[in-house]
Short mmCIF file of C-alpha atoms in Angstrom, two decimals:
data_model
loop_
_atom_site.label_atom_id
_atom_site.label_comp_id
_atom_site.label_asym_id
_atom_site.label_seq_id
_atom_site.Cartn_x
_atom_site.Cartn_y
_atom_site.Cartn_z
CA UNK A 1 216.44 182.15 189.86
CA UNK A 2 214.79 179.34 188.77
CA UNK A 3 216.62 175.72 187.93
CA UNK A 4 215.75 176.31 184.04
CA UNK A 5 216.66 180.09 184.14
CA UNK A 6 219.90 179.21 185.73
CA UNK A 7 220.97 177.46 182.64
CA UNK A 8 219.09 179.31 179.82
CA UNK A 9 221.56 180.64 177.10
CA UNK A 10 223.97 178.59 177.57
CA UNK A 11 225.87 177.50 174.18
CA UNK A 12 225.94 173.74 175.01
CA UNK A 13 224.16 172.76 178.40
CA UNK A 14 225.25 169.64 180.01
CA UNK A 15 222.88 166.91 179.65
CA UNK A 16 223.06 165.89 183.27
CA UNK A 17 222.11 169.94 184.36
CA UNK A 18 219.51 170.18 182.09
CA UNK A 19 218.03 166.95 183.55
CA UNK A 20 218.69 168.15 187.17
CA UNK A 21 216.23 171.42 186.19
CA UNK A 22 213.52 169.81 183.80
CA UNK A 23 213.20 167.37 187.12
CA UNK A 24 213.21 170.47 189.17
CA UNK A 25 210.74 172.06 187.41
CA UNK A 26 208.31 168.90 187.58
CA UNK A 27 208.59 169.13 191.15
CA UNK A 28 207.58 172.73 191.24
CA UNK A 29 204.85 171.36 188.97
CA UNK A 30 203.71 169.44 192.02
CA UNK A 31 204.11 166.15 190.45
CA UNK A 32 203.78 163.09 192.48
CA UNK A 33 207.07 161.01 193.79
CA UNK A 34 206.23 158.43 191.57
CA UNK A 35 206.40 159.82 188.49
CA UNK A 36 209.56 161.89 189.00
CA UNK A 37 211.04 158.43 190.06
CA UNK A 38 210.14 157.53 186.54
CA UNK A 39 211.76 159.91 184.94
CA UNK A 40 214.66 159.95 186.96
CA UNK A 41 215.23 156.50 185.72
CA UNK A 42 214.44 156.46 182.39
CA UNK A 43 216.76 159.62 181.73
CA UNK A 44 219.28 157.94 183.40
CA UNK A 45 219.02 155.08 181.39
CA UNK A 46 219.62 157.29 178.35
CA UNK A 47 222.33 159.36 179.96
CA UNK A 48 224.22 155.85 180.46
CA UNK A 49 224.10 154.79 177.20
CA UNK A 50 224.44 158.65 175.27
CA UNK A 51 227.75 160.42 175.95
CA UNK A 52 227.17 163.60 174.43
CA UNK A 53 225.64 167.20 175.35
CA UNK A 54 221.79 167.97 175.27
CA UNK A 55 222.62 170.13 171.92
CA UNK A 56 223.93 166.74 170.13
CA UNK A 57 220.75 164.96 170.82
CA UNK A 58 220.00 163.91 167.18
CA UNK A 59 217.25 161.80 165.81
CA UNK A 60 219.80 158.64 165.14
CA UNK A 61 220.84 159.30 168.55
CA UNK A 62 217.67 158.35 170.07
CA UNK A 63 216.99 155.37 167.11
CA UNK A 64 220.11 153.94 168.85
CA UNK A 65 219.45 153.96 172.12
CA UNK A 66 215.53 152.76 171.24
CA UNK A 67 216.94 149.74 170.04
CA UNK A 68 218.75 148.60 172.93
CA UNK A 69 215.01 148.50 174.75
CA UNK A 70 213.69 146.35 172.18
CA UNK A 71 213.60 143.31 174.32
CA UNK A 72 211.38 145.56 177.29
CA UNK A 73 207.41 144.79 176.71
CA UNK A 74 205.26 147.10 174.52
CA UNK A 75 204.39 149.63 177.60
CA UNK A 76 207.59 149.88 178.82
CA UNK A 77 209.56 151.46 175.73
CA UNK A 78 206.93 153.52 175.78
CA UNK A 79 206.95 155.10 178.92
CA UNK A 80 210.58 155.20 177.89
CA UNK A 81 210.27 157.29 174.81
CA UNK A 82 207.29 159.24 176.43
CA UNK A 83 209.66 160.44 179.41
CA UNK A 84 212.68 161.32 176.78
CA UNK A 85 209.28 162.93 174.86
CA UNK A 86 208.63 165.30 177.84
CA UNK A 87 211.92 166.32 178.54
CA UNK A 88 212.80 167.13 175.11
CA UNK A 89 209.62 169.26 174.52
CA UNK A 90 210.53 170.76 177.99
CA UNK A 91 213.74 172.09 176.69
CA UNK A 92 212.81 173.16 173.60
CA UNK A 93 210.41 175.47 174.97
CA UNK A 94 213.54 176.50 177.52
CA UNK A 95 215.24 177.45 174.06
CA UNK A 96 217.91 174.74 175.33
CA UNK A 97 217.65 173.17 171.78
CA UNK A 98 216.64 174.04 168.36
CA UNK A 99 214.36 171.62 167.70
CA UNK A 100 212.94 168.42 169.05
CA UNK A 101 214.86 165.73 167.73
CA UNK A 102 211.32 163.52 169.24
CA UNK A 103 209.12 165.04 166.85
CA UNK A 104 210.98 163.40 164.00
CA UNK A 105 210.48 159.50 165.22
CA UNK A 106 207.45 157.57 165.01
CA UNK A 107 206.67 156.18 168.49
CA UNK A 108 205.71 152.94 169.72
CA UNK A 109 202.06 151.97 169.55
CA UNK A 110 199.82 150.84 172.42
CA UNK A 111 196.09 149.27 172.05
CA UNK A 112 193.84 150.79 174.29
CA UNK A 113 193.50 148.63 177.21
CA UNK A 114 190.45 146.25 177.02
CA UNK A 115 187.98 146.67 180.37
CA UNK A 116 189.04 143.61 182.74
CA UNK A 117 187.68 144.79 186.39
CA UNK A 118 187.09 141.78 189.14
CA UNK A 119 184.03 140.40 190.02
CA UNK A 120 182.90 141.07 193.00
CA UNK A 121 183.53 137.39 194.56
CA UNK A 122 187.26 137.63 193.17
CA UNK A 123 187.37 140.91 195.30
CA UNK A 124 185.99 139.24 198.83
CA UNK A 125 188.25 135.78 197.77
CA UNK A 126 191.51 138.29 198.13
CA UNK A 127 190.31 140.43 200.74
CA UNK A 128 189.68 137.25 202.81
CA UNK A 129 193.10 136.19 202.31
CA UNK A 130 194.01 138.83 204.57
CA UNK A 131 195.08 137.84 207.85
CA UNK A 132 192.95 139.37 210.53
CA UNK A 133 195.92 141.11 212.12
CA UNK A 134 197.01 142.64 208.73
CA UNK A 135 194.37 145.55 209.35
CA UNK A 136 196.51 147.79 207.07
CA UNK A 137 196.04 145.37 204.45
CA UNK A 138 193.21 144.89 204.92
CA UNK A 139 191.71 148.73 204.78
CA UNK A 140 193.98 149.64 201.56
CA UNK A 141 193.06 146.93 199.60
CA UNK A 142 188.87 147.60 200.32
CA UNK A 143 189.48 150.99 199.85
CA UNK A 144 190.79 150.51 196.48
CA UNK A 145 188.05 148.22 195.81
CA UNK A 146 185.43 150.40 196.97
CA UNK A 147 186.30 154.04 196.00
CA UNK A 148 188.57 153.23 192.62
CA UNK A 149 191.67 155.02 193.80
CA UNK A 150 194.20 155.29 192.27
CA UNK A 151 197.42 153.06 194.32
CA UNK A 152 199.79 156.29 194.70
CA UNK A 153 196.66 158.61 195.61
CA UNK A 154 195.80 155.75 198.47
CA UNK A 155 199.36 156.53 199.39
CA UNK A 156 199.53 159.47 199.49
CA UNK A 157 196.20 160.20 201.88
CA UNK A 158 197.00 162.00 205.20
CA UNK A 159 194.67 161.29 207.98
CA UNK A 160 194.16 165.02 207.99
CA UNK A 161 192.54 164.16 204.78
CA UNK A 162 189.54 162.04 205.93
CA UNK A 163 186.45 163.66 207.59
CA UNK A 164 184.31 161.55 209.22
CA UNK A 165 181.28 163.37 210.28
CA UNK A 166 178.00 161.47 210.44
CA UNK A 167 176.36 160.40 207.42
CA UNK A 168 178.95 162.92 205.34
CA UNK A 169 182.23 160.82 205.64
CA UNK A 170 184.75 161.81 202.97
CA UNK A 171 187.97 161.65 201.42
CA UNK A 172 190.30 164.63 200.41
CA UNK A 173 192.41 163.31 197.00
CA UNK A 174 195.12 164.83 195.22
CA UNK A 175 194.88 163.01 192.40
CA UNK A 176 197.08 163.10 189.08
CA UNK A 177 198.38 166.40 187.85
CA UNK A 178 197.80 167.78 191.27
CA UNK A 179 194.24 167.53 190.62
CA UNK A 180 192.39 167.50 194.04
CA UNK A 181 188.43 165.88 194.79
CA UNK A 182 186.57 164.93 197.41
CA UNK A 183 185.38 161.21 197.65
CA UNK A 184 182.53 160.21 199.71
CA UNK A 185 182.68 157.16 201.47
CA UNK A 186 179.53 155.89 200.75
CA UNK A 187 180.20 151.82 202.29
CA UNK A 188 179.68 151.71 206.39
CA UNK A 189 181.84 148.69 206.21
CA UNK A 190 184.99 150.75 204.65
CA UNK A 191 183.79 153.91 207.46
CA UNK A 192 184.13 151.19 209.91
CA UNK A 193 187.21 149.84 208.82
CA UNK A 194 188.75 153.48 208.45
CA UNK A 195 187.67 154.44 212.29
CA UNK A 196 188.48 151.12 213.50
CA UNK A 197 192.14 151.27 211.97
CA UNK A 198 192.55 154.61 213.17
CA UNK A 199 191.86 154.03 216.78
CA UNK A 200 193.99 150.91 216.74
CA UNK A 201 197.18 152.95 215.41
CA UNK A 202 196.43 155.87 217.37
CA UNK A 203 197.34 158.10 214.07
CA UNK A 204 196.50 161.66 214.77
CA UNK A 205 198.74 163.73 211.80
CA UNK A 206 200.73 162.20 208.62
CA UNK A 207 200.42 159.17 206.36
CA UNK A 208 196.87 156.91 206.40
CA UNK A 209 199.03 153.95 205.59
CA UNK A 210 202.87 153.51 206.41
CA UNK A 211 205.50 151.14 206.54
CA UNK A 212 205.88 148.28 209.67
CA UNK A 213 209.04 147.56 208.86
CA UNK A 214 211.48 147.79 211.91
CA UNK A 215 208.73 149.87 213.87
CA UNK A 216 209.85 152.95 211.72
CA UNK A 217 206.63 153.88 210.23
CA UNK A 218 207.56 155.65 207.27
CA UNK A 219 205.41 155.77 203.98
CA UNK A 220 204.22 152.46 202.55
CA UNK A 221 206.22 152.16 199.20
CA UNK A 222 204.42 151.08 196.33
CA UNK A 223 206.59 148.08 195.49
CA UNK A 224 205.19 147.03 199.33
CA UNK A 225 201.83 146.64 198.33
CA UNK A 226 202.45 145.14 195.17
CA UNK A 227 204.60 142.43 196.82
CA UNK A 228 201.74 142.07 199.55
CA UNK A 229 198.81 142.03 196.81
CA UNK A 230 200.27 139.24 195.00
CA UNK A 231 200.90 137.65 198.34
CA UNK A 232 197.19 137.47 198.68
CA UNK A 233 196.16 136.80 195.17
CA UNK A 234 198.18 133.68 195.28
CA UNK A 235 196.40 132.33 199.03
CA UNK A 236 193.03 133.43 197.35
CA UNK A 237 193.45 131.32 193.94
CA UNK A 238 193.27 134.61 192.15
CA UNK A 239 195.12 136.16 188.82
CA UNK A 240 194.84 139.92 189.36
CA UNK A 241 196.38 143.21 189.46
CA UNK A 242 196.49 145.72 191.76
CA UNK A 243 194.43 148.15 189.26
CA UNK A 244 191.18 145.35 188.17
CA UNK A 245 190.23 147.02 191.08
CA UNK A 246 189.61 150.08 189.82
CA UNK A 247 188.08 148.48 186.48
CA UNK A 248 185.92 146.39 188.90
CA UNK A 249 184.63 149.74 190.88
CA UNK A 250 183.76 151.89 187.44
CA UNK A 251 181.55 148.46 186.61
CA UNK A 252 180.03 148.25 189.45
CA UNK A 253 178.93 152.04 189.06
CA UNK A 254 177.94 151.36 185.48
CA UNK A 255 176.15 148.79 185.95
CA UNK A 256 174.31 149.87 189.00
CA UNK A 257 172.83 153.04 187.21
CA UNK A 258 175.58 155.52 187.87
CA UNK A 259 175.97 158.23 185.18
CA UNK A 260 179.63 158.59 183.51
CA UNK A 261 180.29 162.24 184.63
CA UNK A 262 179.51 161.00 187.80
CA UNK A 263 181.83 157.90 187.62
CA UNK A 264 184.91 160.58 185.83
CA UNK A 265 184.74 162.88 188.50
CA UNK A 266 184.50 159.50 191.38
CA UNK A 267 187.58 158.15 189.39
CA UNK A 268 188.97 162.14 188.85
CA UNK A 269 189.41 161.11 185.01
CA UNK A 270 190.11 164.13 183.13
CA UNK A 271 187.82 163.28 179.90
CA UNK A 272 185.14 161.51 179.34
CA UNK A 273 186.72 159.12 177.09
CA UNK A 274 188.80 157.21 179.33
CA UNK A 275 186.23 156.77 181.74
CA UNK A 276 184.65 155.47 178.43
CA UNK A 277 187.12 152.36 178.72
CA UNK A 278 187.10 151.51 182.49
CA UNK A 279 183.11 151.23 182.56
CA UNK A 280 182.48 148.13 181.06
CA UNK A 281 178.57 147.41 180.78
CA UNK A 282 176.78 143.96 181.65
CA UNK A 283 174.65 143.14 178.78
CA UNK A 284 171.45 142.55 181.26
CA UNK A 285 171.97 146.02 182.93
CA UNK A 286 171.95 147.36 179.09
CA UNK A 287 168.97 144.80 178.06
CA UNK A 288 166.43 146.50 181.75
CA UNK A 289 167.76 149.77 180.46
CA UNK A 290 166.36 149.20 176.33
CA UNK A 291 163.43 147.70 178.10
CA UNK A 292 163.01 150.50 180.11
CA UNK A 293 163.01 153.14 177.57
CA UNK A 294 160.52 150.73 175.07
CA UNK A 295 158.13 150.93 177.82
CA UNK A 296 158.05 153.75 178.31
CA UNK A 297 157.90 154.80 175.00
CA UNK A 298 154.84 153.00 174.19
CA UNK A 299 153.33 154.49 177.21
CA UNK A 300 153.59 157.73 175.85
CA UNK A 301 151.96 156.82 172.23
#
């Protein structure tokens, strides 16, 4: 019996049950760590602050506990409302509730976000902040800079997931959704980098990159690397997030001549359109392509 099944016609289901399935189910759904973690907090935040059972979710009932998250930034309340969003829909289609109380409140409003990858010397200042001895470090942070992964796919590579035959050296990704590709590792430097911190590790089986804290060797957390990355931004002279990096790879593409499709299924963007937004065009790489196509168009007449 399923988690959702095991509550399904129920008059009134507890709240905290109905979360414990819908959670459940996302799992089954092979959703990544991070993202249940999300959602495990922001329902909890709501459970805290709303009493009642999931049946007396009403409209007002979510107005009030918007408001107490109107001092959180813009994208915050609305990963907020977009987790209560999910769960809601979720048991609505469980036929937990009679309607979606959601569907009756106008949600916050983001701006698309405007392109802002790092140049390429911004990149090399960071990565040289490294200390030599941080060759974890130092591999995650090129990798990200050189492929456009994603932080939690990084993570989540196995060393089972890297081939490294001659010439054909790839990555295996599961990427959001569950969505799996297969990166090649086109840089000799990062192929170096990869063999080199293999051999030094001695990592046969299990996580590429793992925690050093007390010798354990558990998973790197993500909070970990964004401690360390600002760590290094600050010794480089550098104002940057963890994810201009994957900006500054989809411009690099673009600019060097690399078709969209090709950079959406690099970056393992579902659409078109937000690959649309990462690629961010130099004006002289668009002014040789114009002149490009004028010459040859006057060839032809």
């Amino acid at each position: 019996m399923s988690p959702s099944t095991a509550i399904e016609g129920a008059p009134s289901p507890k709240l905290s049950d109905a979360v414990g399935a819908f959670l459940a189910d996302l799992g089954h759904a092979n959703r990544s760590p991070a993202t249940l973690r999300a959602y495990r907090g922001d329902l909890a935040s709501f459970s805290q602050h709303f009493a009642g059972e999931l049946g007396e979710i009403t409209p007002q009932a979510l107005r009030s506990h918007f408001a107490t998250l109107v001092h959180l930034a813009p994208a915050t309340r609305a990963r907020r409302e977009a987790s209560l969003a999910s769960f809601l829909r979720w048991a609505y289609r469980n036929d937990l509730i009679d309607a979606d109380p959601m569907s009756k409140l106008d949600r916050v409003h983001l701006e698309p976000p405007e392109p802002r990858g790092l140049a390429k010397e911004q990149v090399e200042a960071i990565l040289g902040a490294i200390p030599r001895g941080r060759s974890r470090d130092r591999l995650l942070f090129r990798l990200l800079a050189e492929t456009g992964l994603r932080v939690g796919e990084a993570l989540a590579l196995h060393v089972d997931d890297i081939a490294l035959a001659p010439d054909d050296e790839r990555l295996h990704v599961l990427g959001k959704g569950g969505r799996r590709r297969t990166l090649l590792l086109d840089d000799p430097r990062l192929v170096a980098q990869i063999k080199r911190h293999l051999k030094e590790t001695s990592y046969r089986h299990g996580p590429l990159f793992r925690a050093e804290k007390n010798g354990v060797g558990g998973p790197l957390r993500y909070s970990t690397v964004q401690e360390h990355w600002a760590t290094y931004c600050a010794k480089a002279g550098v104002t940057a997030t963890i994810h201009q990096l994957r900006h500054g790879h989809a411009t690099e593409l673009i600019n060097g001549g690399v078709s969209l499709p090709t950079i959406r299924k690099r970056l393992g963007h579902r659409n078109l359109q937000t690959t649309l937004r990462y690629a961010e065009q130099a004006d002289a790489t668009a002014d040789a392509e114009l002149g490009a196509w004028r010459r040859s168009r006057e060839a032809g007449s």
